[in-house]
Short mmCIF file of C-alpha atoms in Angstrom, two decimals:
data_model
loop_
_atom_site.label_atom_id
_atom_site.label_comp_id
_atom_site.label_asym_id
_atom_site.label_seq_id
_atom_site.Cartn_x
_atom_site.Cartn_y
_atom_site.Cartn_z
CA UNK P 1 93.86 126.01 74.48
CA UNK P 2 97.11 124.09 73.67
CA UNK P 3 99.56 125.01 70.98
CA UNK P 4 98.40 122.28 68.65
CA UNK P 5 94.78 123.43 68.84
CA UNK P 6 95.86 127.00 68.19
CA UNK P 7 97.90 125.96 65.09
CA UNK P 8 94.88 124.11 63.70
CA UNK P 9 92.71 127.13 64.31
CA UNK P 10 95.14 129.40 62.50
CA UNK P 11 95.17 127.14 59.31
CA UNK P 12 91.32 127.16 59.38
CA UNK P 13 91.27 130.99 59.92
CA UNK P 14 93.65 131.37 56.95
CA UNK P 15 91.37 129.45 54.69
CA UNK P 16 88.46 131.36 55.83
CA UNK P 17 90.25 134.74 55.04
CA UNK P 18 90.69 133.76 51.40
CA UNK P 19 87.00 133.52 50.88
CA UNK P 20 86.70 137.17 49.57
CA UNK P 21 89.47 136.49 47.03
CA UNK P 22 87.62 133.33 45.90
CA UNK P 23 84.26 134.83 45.73
CA UNK P 24 84.38 136.22 42.07
CA UNK P 25 85.19 132.53 41.05
CA UNK P 26 81.73 131.52 42.19
CA UNK P 27 79.92 134.03 39.96
CA UNK P 28 78.11 132.52 36.90
CA UNK P 29 79.82 132.94 33.63
CA UNK P 30 83.47 133.88 33.10
CA UNK P 31 85.44 137.09 33.69
CA UNK P 32 86.70 139.19 30.78
CA UNK P 33 90.44 139.08 31.14
CA UNK P 34 93.18 140.12 28.64
CA UNK P 35 93.73 136.44 27.91
CA UNK P 36 90.01 135.91 27.11
CA UNK P 37 88.89 132.25 27.05
CA UNK P 38 92.39 131.02 26.12
CA UNK P 39 93.04 129.42 29.59
CA UNK P 40 89.68 127.63 29.42
CA UNK P 41 90.55 126.29 25.96
CA UNK P 42 94.00 125.30 27.22
CA UNK P 43 92.55 123.43 30.22
CA UNK P 44 90.32 121.48 27.84
CA UNK P 45 93.34 120.75 25.62
CA UNK P 46 96.29 120.79 27.93
CA UNK P 47 98.87 119.21 25.52
CA UNK P 48 98.12 122.00 23.13
CA UNK P 49 98.37 124.90 25.68
CA UNK P 50 101.43 126.56 24.16
CA UNK P 51 99.64 126.53 20.71
CA UNK P 52 96.50 127.99 22.09
CA UNK P 53 98.40 130.85 23.69
CA UNK P 54 100.11 131.81 20.38
CA UNK P 55 102.98 133.50 22.30
CA UNK P 56 106.54 134.07 21.03
CA UNK P 57 108.21 131.03 22.49
CA UNK P 58 108.54 128.67 25.32
CA UNK P 59 110.70 130.81 27.45
CA UNK P 60 108.27 133.71 27.60
CA UNK P 61 105.11 131.64 27.11
CA UNK P 62 103.30 129.42 29.44
CA UNK P 63 104.06 125.81 30.21
CA UNK P 64 101.58 122.95 30.24
CA UNK P 65 101.78 122.10 33.90
CA UNK P 66 98.99 124.54 35.29
CA UNK P 67 96.70 123.24 32.59
CA UNK P 68 97.48 119.61 33.46
CA UNK P 69 96.50 120.56 37.03
CA UNK P 70 93.09 121.91 35.82
CA UNK P 71 92.46 119.03 33.47
CA UNK P 72 90.89 116.73 36.04
CA UNK P 73 88.27 119.36 36.80
CA UNK P 74 87.59 119.58 33.06
CA UNK P 75 87.14 115.82 32.96
CA UNK P 76 84.63 116.00 35.81
CA UNK P 77 82.75 119.08 34.63
CA UNK P 78 83.21 118.97 30.84
CA UNK P 79 83.76 122.81 30.96
CA UNK P 80 87.12 124.58 30.49
CA UNK P 81 85.62 127.64 32.33
CA UNK P 82 84.83 125.52 35.39
CA UNK P 83 88.25 123.92 35.29
CA UNK P 84 90.06 127.18 35.15
CA UNK P 85 87.98 128.62 38.00
CA UNK P 86 88.98 125.60 40.20
CA UNK P 87 92.56 126.05 39.12
CA UNK P 88 92.57 129.65 40.25
CA UNK P 89 90.94 128.70 43.47
CA UNK P 90 93.59 126.03 44.30
CA UNK P 91 96.41 128.52 43.34
CA UNK P 92 94.88 131.16 45.82
CA UNK P 93 94.60 128.57 48.61
CA UNK P 94 98.07 127.01 48.05
CA UNK P 95 99.72 130.49 47.96
CA UNK P 96 98.23 131.61 51.13
CA UNK P 97 99.01 128.39 53.05
CA UNK P 98 102.55 128.42 51.65
CA UNK P 99 103.21 132.04 52.91
CA UNK P 100 101.84 131.08 56.40
CA UNK P 101 103.96 127.92 56.54
CA UNK P 102 107.05 129.96 55.49
CA UNK P 103 106.63 133.18 57.61
CA UNK P 104 105.37 131.77 60.92
CA UNK P 105 108.95 130.54 61.68
CA UNK P 106 110.02 134.25 61.38
CA UNK P 107 107.02 136.22 62.50
CA UNK P 108 105.01 133.89 64.69
CA UNK P 109 101.53 132.59 63.91
CA UNK P 110 99.68 135.92 63.91
CA UNK P 111 102.38 137.60 61.85
CA UNK P 112 102.23 134.54 59.54
CA UNK P 113 98.44 134.93 59.05
CA UNK P 114 98.87 138.69 58.30
CA UNK P 115 101.52 138.00 55.80
CA UNK P 116 99.41 135.34 54.08
CA UNK P 117 96.51 137.74 53.88
CA UNK P 118 98.51 140.53 52.37
CA UNK P 119 99.99 138.03 49.86
CA UNK P 120 96.51 136.94 48.80
CA UNK P 121 94.95 140.41 48.50
CA UNK P 122 97.80 142.26 46.88
CA UNK P 123 96.31 144.30 43.95
CA UNK P 124 98.87 142.89 41.61
CA UNK P 125 97.94 139.29 42.58
CA UNK P 126 94.14 140.01 41.96
CA UNK P 127 94.97 141.78 38.70
CA UNK P 128 96.96 138.72 37.63
CA UNK P 129 93.83 136.62 38.01
CA UNK P 130 90.97 138.89 37.35
CA UNK P 131 92.32 141.38 34.79
CA UNK P 132 95.20 139.89 33.03
CA UNK P 133 93.97 136.23 33.13
CA UNK P 134 97.60 135.05 33.49
CA UNK P 135 96.74 131.57 34.60
CA UNK P 136 100.39 130.27 34.73
CA UNK P 137 101.64 133.25 36.71
CA UNK P 138 98.92 132.66 39.20
CA UNK P 139 100.33 129.19 39.89
CA UNK P 140 103.75 130.77 40.35
CA UNK P 141 102.20 132.69 43.27
CA UNK P 142 101.20 129.29 44.59
CA UNK P 143 104.67 127.59 44.19
CA UNK P 144 107.07 130.32 45.31
CA UNK P 145 106.30 130.58 49.04
CA UNK P 146 106.66 126.83 49.35
CA UNK P 147 110.15 126.95 47.77
CA UNK P 148 111.09 129.52 50.59
CA UNK P 149 109.62 127.10 53.18
CA UNK P 150 111.73 124.19 51.75
CA UNK P 151 114.83 126.37 51.83
CA UNK P 152 114.25 127.12 55.44
CA UNK P 153 113.62 123.45 56.18
CA UNK P 154 116.98 122.65 54.48
CA UNK P 155 118.81 125.49 56.54
CA UNK P 156 117.59 123.95 59.76
CA UNK P 157 119.78 120.96 59.01
CA UNK P 158 117.68 118.59 60.92
CA UNK P 159 118.81 115.03 59.71
CA UNK P 160 115.40 113.74 59.24
CA UNK P 161 114.08 116.79 57.25
CA UNK P 162 117.12 117.21 54.90
CA UNK P 163 116.10 114.57 52.25
CA UNK P 164 112.48 115.68 52.17
CA UNK P 165 113.51 119.36 51.89
CA UNK P 166 115.96 118.71 48.96
CA UNK P 167 113.27 116.74 47.12
CA UNK P 168 110.60 119.40 47.81
CA UNK P 169 112.87 122.22 46.72
CA UNK P 170 113.90 120.46 43.50
CA UNK P 171 110.29 119.44 42.60
CA UNK P 172 108.94 122.89 43.24
CA UNK P 173 111.68 124.61 41.28
CA UNK P 174 111.00 122.21 38.39
CA UNK P 175 107.22 122.88 38.66
CA UNK P 176 107.80 126.62 38.35
CA UNK P 177 110.01 126.18 35.21
CA UNK P 178 107.29 123.99 33.76
CA UNK P 179 104.79 126.74 34.53
CA UNK P 180 106.36 129.90 33.20
CA UNK P 181 109.97 129.51 32.41
CA UNK P 182 111.00 133.11 32.04
CA UNK P 183 109.56 134.51 35.18
CA UNK P 184 110.62 131.32 37.12
CA UNK P 185 114.12 131.69 35.93
CA UNK P 186 114.23 135.43 37.22
CA UNK P 187 113.11 134.16 40.54
CA UNK P 188 116.10 131.90 40.94
CA UNK P 189 118.61 134.67 42.04
CA UNK P 190 116.15 135.65 44.80
CA UNK P 191 115.93 132.09 46.02
CA UNK P 192 119.81 131.58 45.89
CA UNK P 193 120.32 134.83 47.71
CA UNK P 194 117.77 133.84 50.30
CA UNK P 195 119.45 130.46 50.76
CA UNK P 196 122.70 132.10 51.33
CA UNK P 197 121.18 134.23 53.97
CA UNK P 198 119.57 131.51 55.97
CA UNK P 199 122.78 129.50 55.76
CA UNK P 200 125.04 132.34 56.84
CA UNK P 201 127.71 130.97 59.16
CA UNK P 202 126.92 127.37 58.18
CA UNK P 203 128.26 125.11 55.54
CA UNK P 204 126.71 126.04 52.18
CA UNK P 205 124.66 123.28 50.71
CA UNK P 206 125.25 121.88 47.23
CA UNK P 207 121.64 122.70 46.29
CA UNK P 208 122.37 126.38 46.16
CA UNK P 209 125.21 125.70 43.68
CA UNK P 210 123.04 123.56 41.59
CA UNK P 211 120.40 126.34 41.40
CA UNK P 212 123.16 128.73 40.36
CA UNK P 213 124.23 126.45 37.59
CA UNK P 214 120.62 126.10 36.44
CA UNK P 215 120.26 129.83 36.30
CA UNK P 216 123.27 130.05 34.02
CA UNK P 217 122.00 127.36 31.76
CA UNK P 218 118.60 128.97 31.47
CA UNK P 219 120.06 132.34 30.77
CA UNK P 220 122.01 130.95 27.87
CA UNK P 221 118.92 129.22 26.53
CA UNK P 222 117.06 132.53 26.77
CA UNK P 223 119.80 134.37 24.86
CA UNK P 224 119.06 132.07 21.84
CA UNK P 225 115.20 132.41 22.08
CA UNK P 226 113.22 134.23 19.41
CA UNK P 227 112.68 137.85 19.88
CA UNK P 228 109.43 139.13 21.03
CA UNK P 229 107.65 141.66 18.69
CA UNK P 230 106.80 143.75 21.68
CA UNK P 231 109.24 146.53 22.49
CA UNK P 232 110.60 145.58 26.01
CA UNK P 233 112.02 149.07 26.71
CA UNK P 234 108.68 150.70 26.15
CA UNK P 235 106.88 148.72 28.75
CA UNK P 236 108.65 150.03 31.92
CA UNK P 237 106.53 151.53 34.70
CA UNK P 238 106.46 155.07 35.98
CA UNK P 239 106.66 155.51 39.77
CA UNK P 240 103.23 156.81 40.03
CA UNK P 241 101.71 153.63 38.58
CA UNK P 242 102.99 151.70 41.57
CA UNK P 243 100.67 153.61 43.84
CA UNK P 244 97.84 154.36 41.42
CA UNK P 245 94.39 153.28 42.32
CA UNK P 246 93.21 153.07 38.63
CA UNK P 247 91.26 149.85 38.12
CA UNK P 248 89.32 148.56 35.17
CA UNK P 249 89.85 146.71 31.92
CA UNK P 250 93.62 147.50 32.12
CA UNK P 251 95.89 145.83 34.78
CA UNK P 252 96.56 147.79 37.95
CA UNK P 253 100.22 148.00 38.72
CA UNK P 254 99.63 149.02 42.29
CA UNK P 255 101.80 147.44 44.85
CA UNK P 256 98.95 147.66 47.45
CA UNK P 257 98.59 150.68 49.80
CA UNK P 258 97.89 148.43 52.79
CA UNK P 259 100.93 146.32 52.08
CA UNK P 260 103.16 149.26 51.50
CA UNK P 261 101.80 151.16 54.46
CA UNK P 262 102.37 148.27 56.86
CA UNK P 263 105.83 147.72 55.45
CA UNK P 264 106.78 151.32 56.04
CA UNK P 265 105.65 151.01 59.49
CA UNK P 266 107.62 147.86 59.98
CA UNK P 267 110.75 149.59 58.66
CA UNK P 268 110.25 152.47 60.95
CA UNK P 269 109.83 150.16 63.94
CA UNK P 270 112.82 147.93 62.97
CA UNK P 271 115.08 150.94 62.51
CA UNK P 272 113.99 152.43 65.82
CA UNK P 273 115.23 149.26 67.69
CA UNK P 274 118.79 149.66 69.08
CA UNK P 275 118.82 146.16 70.30
CA UNK P 276 116.92 143.12 69.15
CA UNK P 277 114.28 142.00 71.66
CA UNK P 278 114.23 138.63 73.11
CA UNK P 279 112.64 135.89 70.90
CA UNK P 280 108.88 136.33 70.84
CA UNK P 281 108.59 139.60 72.71
CA UNK P 282 106.59 141.01 69.76
CA UNK P 283 103.81 138.52 70.07
CA UNK P 284 100.74 138.41 72.26
CA UNK P 285 100.19 136.05 75.03
CA UNK P 286 98.86 132.71 73.80
CA UNK P 287 100.28 133.26 70.29
CA UNK P 288 102.65 130.77 68.73
CA UNK P 289 106.12 132.54 68.87
CA UNK P 290 108.57 132.92 66.05
CA UNK P 291 111.31 130.27 66.28
CA UNK P 292 114.05 132.02 64.32
CA UNK P 293 116.78 133.66 66.45
CA UNK P 294 116.43 137.47 66.85
CA UNK P 295 119.63 138.11 64.93
CA UNK P 296 118.42 135.97 62.07
CA UNK P 297 115.13 137.78 62.10
CA UNK P 298 116.93 141.12 61.85
CA UNK P 299 119.08 139.95 58.86
CA UNK P 300 115.95 138.41 57.10
CA UNK P 301 114.05 141.72 57.53
CA UNK P 302 116.66 143.96 55.85
CA UNK P 303 117.14 141.28 53.27
CA UNK P 304 113.56 141.61 52.14
CA UNK P 305 113.73 145.39 52.26
CA UNK P 306 116.63 145.34 49.86
CA UNK P 307 114.84 142.76 47.68
CA UNK P 308 111.65 144.79 47.29
CA UNK P 309 113.64 148.00 46.45
CA UNK P 310 115.70 146.08 43.82
CA UNK P 311 112.57 144.51 42.29
CA UNK P 312 110.77 147.83 42.05
CA UNK P 313 113.85 149.51 40.46
CA UNK P 314 114.04 146.80 37.83
CA UNK P 315 110.41 147.69 36.75
CA UNK P 316 111.49 151.32 36.22
CA UNK P 317 113.06 152.97 33.11
CA UNK P 318 116.34 153.76 34.87
CA UNK P 319 117.14 150.06 34.85
CA UNK P 320 116.83 149.65 31.10
CA UNK P 321 120.61 149.48 30.66
CA UNK P 322 120.88 146.71 33.24
CA UNK P 323 118.28 144.63 31.42
CA UNK P 324 120.10 145.00 28.15
CA UNK P 325 123.63 144.35 29.61
CA UNK P 326 122.49 141.32 31.50
CA UNK P 327 120.47 139.88 28.61
CA UNK P 328 117.60 138.98 30.93
CA UNK P 329 115.18 140.94 28.90
CA UNK P 330 115.09 137.87 26.70
CA UNK P 331 113.15 136.13 29.58
CA UNK P 332 110.07 138.30 29.72
CA UNK P 333 107.73 140.10 27.41
CA UNK P 334 107.22 142.95 29.90
CA UNK P 335 109.46 144.16 32.72
CA UNK P 336 106.49 144.75 34.85
CA UNK P 337 105.90 140.96 35.15
CA UNK P 338 108.60 141.13 37.61
CA UNK P 339 106.10 142.82 40.04
CA UNK P 340 104.89 139.25 41.06
CA UNK P 341 108.22 138.72 42.93
CA UNK P 342 107.57 141.93 45.06
CA UNK P 343 104.73 139.87 46.73
CA UNK P 344 107.19 137.83 48.72
CA UNK P 345 109.11 140.68 50.45
CA UNK P 346 105.92 142.83 50.94
CA UNK P 347 104.16 139.92 52.58
CA UNK P 348 107.17 139.31 54.89
CA UNK P 349 107.62 143.04 55.77
CA UNK P 350 103.87 143.78 56.25
CA UNK P 351 103.52 140.76 58.55
CA UNK P 352 106.56 141.93 60.56
CA UNK P 353 104.65 144.71 62.30
CA UNK P 354 102.98 142.02 64.47
CA UNK P 355 106.49 140.86 65.74
CA UNK P 356 107.80 144.40 66.12
CA UNK P 357 104.94 145.88 68.14
CA UNK P 358 103.19 143.65 70.59
CA UNK P 359 100.33 146.08 70.88
CA UNK P 360 99.33 145.15 67.37
CA UNK P 361 99.55 141.46 68.23
CA UNK P 362 96.76 141.84 70.78
CA UNK P 363 93.65 140.32 69.37
CA UNK P 364 91.43 143.44 68.83
CA UNK P 365 94.34 145.35 66.95
CA UNK P 366 95.48 142.25 65.12
CA UNK P 367 92.01 141.51 63.84
CA UNK P 368 91.60 145.12 62.69
CA UNK P 369 94.84 145.10 60.78
CA UNK P 370 93.90 141.85 58.99
CA UNK P 371 90.47 143.32 58.19
CA UNK P 372 92.11 146.44 56.86
CA UNK P 373 94.11 144.48 54.35
CA UNK P 374 91.10 142.71 53.04
CA UNK P 375 88.85 145.85 52.92
CA UNK P 376 91.62 147.81 51.12
CA UNK P 377 91.63 145.35 48.22
CA UNK P 378 87.86 144.93 48.12
CA UNK P 379 87.40 147.32 45.03
CA UNK P 380 89.79 144.96 43.07
CA UNK P 381 87.30 142.02 43.45
CA UNK P 382 84.80 143.29 40.95
CA UNK P 383 85.87 141.88 37.52
CA UNK P 384 83.85 142.22 34.41
CA UNK P 385 81.78 139.08 33.57
CA UNK P 386 80.30 137.58 30.43
CA UNK P 387 77.79 134.72 30.15
CA UNK P 388 79.27 133.33 27.03
CA UNK P 389 80.36 129.73 27.14
CA UNK P 390 82.16 128.65 23.91
CA UNK P 391 82.71 125.07 25.07
CA UNK P 392 86.17 123.36 24.71
CA UNK P 393 87.38 125.34 21.71
CA UNK P 394 86.48 128.39 19.69
CA UNK P 395 84.57 128.10 16.41
CA UNK P 396 87.44 129.53 14.48
CA UNK P 397 90.78 131.33 14.85
CA UNK P 398 91.50 134.30 12.62
CA UNK P 399 95.03 135.59 11.86
CA UNK P 400 95.12 139.18 10.67
CA UNK P 401 97.03 139.93 7.45
CA UNK P 402 99.67 141.88 9.36
CA UNK P 403 100.07 139.43 12.22
CA UNK P 404 102.25 136.38 12.69
CA UNK P 405 99.89 134.47 14.99
CA UNK P 406 96.06 134.23 15.34
CA UNK P 407 94.69 137.30 17.28
CA UNK P 408 90.83 136.98 16.83
CA UNK P 409 88.63 134.11 18.03
CA UNK P 410 85.10 133.48 16.81
CA UNK P 411 83.68 132.07 20.14
CA UNK P 412 80.30 131.23 19.23
CA UNK P 413 77.34 131.95 16.58
CA UNK P 414 73.62 131.80 16.71
CA UNK P 415 71.26 131.62 13.68
CA UNK P 416 67.68 132.61 14.68
CA UNK P 417 65.80 131.51 11.50
CA UNK P 418 64.79 128.33 10.12
CA UNK P 419 66.66 126.59 7.21
CA UNK P 420 63.52 126.26 5.14
CA UNK P 421 64.25 129.10 2.64
CA UNK P 422 60.96 128.56 0.76
CA UNK P 423 59.05 130.13 3.69
CA UNK P 424 61.76 132.24 5.28
CA UNK P 425 62.76 135.69 3.85
CA UNK P 426 65.61 136.58 6.20
CA UNK P 427 68.24 135.17 8.49
CA UNK P 428 69.67 136.78 11.64
CA UNK P 429 73.25 135.73 12.41
CA UNK P 430 74.75 136.68 15.74
CA UNK P 431 78.54 136.36 15.97
CA UNK P 432 80.40 136.40 19.20
CA UNK P 433 84.12 137.64 18.81
CA UNK P 434 87.12 137.93 21.17
CA UNK P 435 90.55 139.35 20.48
CA UNK P 436 93.60 138.09 22.42
CA UNK P 437 95.88 140.83 21.01
CA UNK P 438 95.27 144.43 19.86
CA UNK P 439 94.26 144.37 16.12
CA UNK P 440 96.18 146.86 14.11
CA UNK P 441 93.85 147.12 11.06
CA UNK P 442 90.15 147.82 10.62
CA UNK P 443 88.57 144.63 9.23
CA UNK P 444 85.27 144.13 7.51
CA UNK P 445 83.12 141.08 8.19
CA UNK P 446 81.56 139.25 5.09
CA UNK P 447 78.62 136.78 5.44
CA UNK P 448 77.70 134.69 2.43
CA UNK P 449 74.56 132.53 2.47
CA UNK P 450 75.33 129.40 0.39
CA UNK P 451 73.05 126.87 -1.05
CA UNK P 452 73.77 123.10 -0.91
CA UNK P 453 75.51 123.28 -4.22
CA UNK P 454 77.75 126.18 -3.13
CA UNK P 455 75.83 128.97 -4.86
CA UNK P 456 75.61 132.31 -3.11
CA UNK P 457 72.07 133.19 -2.14
CA UNK P 458 72.64 136.35 -0.18
CA UNK P 459 75.59 138.36 1.15
CA UNK P 460 76.25 141.02 3.77
CA UNK P 461 79.39 142.91 4.21
CA UNK P 462 79.89 145.36 7.19
CA UNK P 463 82.19 146.40 9.75
CA UNK P 464 81.40 144.90 13.22
CA UNK P 465 78.31 146.24 14.97
CA UNK P 466 77.40 148.24 11.83
CA UNK P 467 80.59 150.18 12.20
CA UNK P 468 80.09 151.06 15.88
CA UNK P 469 82.89 148.65 17.17
CA UNK P 470 85.70 148.49 14.61
CA UNK P 471 88.35 145.79 15.15
CA UNK P 472 90.92 148.38 16.06
CA UNK P 473 88.90 149.27 19.20
CA UNK P 474 88.77 145.66 20.52
CA UNK P 475 90.45 145.26 23.80
CA UNK P 476 92.15 141.86 24.50
CA UNK P 477 89.54 139.72 26.22
CA UNK P 478 86.64 141.91 25.39
CA UNK P 479 83.68 139.99 24.12
CA UNK P 480 82.05 141.53 21.07
CA UNK P 481 78.47 140.53 20.07
CA UNK P 482 77.98 141.30 16.37
CA UNK P 483 74.53 140.75 14.62
CA UNK P 484 73.76 140.66 10.95
CA UNK P 485 70.46 140.62 9.17
CA UNK P 486 70.51 138.86 5.78
CA UNK P 487 67.64 139.51 3.31
CA UNK P 488 67.07 136.32 1.25
CA UNK P 489 64.62 137.92 -1.12
CA UNK P 490 61.66 136.31 -2.90
CA UNK P 491 63.72 133.81 -4.86
CA UNK P 492 65.46 132.30 -1.86
CA UNK P 493 64.61 128.85 -3.02
CA UNK P 494 66.25 129.30 -6.38
CA UNK P 495 68.69 126.55 -7.31
CA UNK P 496 67.05 123.81 -5.29
CA UNK P 497 65.35 120.74 -6.68
CA UNK P 498 62.37 118.73 -5.26
CA UNK P 499 59.76 119.74 -2.82
CA UNK P 500 61.95 119.36 0.37
CA UNK P 501 64.27 122.34 1.15
CA UNK P 502 67.93 121.78 0.92
CA UNK P 503 70.27 122.71 3.86
CA UNK P 504 72.28 125.85 3.53
CA UNK P 505 75.54 127.08 5.05
CA UNK P 506 76.93 130.50 5.94
CA UNK P 507 80.51 131.52 4.96
CA UNK P 508 82.12 134.04 7.29
CA UNK P 509 85.42 135.72 7.11
CA UNK P 510 87.29 139.03 7.59
CA UNK P 511 89.09 141.18 4.98
CA UNK P 512 90.63 144.61 4.51
CA UNK P 513 88.27 146.84 2.60
CA UNK P 514 91.10 148.69 0.92
CA UNK P 515 93.07 145.76 -0.46
CA UNK P 516 90.50 142.99 -0.33
CA UNK P 517 92.98 140.70 1.56
CA UNK P 518 91.37 138.18 3.83
CA UNK P 519 92.60 137.22 7.34
CA UNK P 520 93.81 133.74 7.55
CA UNK P 521 91.55 131.14 9.17
CA UNK P 522 93.38 128.44 10.96
CA UNK P 523 92.98 125.07 9.33
CA UNK P 524 91.40 126.35 6.12
CA UNK P 525 92.90 127.45 2.86
CA UNK P 526 89.90 129.49 1.59
CA UNK P 527 90.20 131.87 4.46
CA UNK P 528 86.56 131.64 5.67
CA UNK P 529 84.67 129.56 8.22
CA UNK P 530 81.61 127.62 7.18
CA UNK P 531 78.60 127.60 9.69
CA UNK P 532 75.86 125.06 9.27
CA UNK P 533 72.33 126.45 9.37
CA UNK P 534 70.14 124.24 11.53
#
């Protein structure tokens, strides 16, 4: 088999290896993530994406680009849920292909496939999609490896590739800033340092200086941004969380046992080499060889070792002073968001074992290592699902009295009885709620049955689920199904004229029992939402 055929086979193999990561996207319904249905609503209304998110500002919040990328799928399907699933799928595929395109120069084809597999199945990557529902961050994972590929292309200084690599790098950096500005800004120092590494001994390119100036500008802009209500210093991780296997409704901060284990093996192998082997010695016969010189491979390896150590330290409490001193804490809501950047060095280091030990590059061993990476992450591919489909937007948005932005969505409602009150003695109302932030106070739901002239026919006030699921217990993204039985009594038709029954409406809202203060309903001054009875 010639080299071109092997290359095409590797690309196809890589796409097949992502199938397990994509599988949950094919399940019916939508997964219950911390962001709830907000990404789906934003995909249906991409121009209003920042408003739907209700975050503290454009630096920490999400940009419109990932939702613009999903909008064509909404136009074709008419469903924001379907559009977001396609968006996540594309992000997974582009990220895997980008890592392979970048690392095969350094690690060879088999090392590149392993790196891309590690990158795809890192627990933090899967948690970003299936637990946190951080749609914009998922697209950063897709863009970042292609930036490194463009930097490598630029460092090669082939005359024909220089213009294309400059354009690609600028476009990709701009895309990340239009996706999630805060985290994209913090990635710039890593890309600048990498650019300096691969151009060592060569004339430095002006593009690196431009990226440095851009970093300074964005830092100044972040310093003037609005402060987040979340205490940044309380969100640092403890070391055990980086290796904890806990998984559920809360995000897993695990770096990935397979990725960390392979990286440690790679460090041991690299440290044990007194001299760098000839180019390609670490690859199996018939494999595409790494094209980077051995000395460059060694420098790149230790660069990524240092990078992952620094990134991890920045997520721990001991780096609090550095965040405050530098002012970069204005760029993120949580320091652990920086874990996304650890994916690049971990993928590179884990894939390096193939280059460093040719026994692992032989087909049976190589296939086993790749399979190990997939199987180690399999428990993280079982998200919680809901069959609720609220359409392109929620019925209503509620802003608690103590909050500055909406935190509760009324996703859907269902009325099981007829509107002909003359022959109906009760109505059953089912409300479907979802919170996008923890709710600080315990709210009571009121339901008023109104006649056509606005008179109250019946009323029911109760804490959600008859008090069994108070709003203070609602987890972000959790779908709450809340039912109310309303007794209309024998005089339900009172106040109507004529033989034909008049239509009625239901008024629904939230209030604090102690004070009587109602939660704000977006777009309404009366702090309640009116539901038509069919």
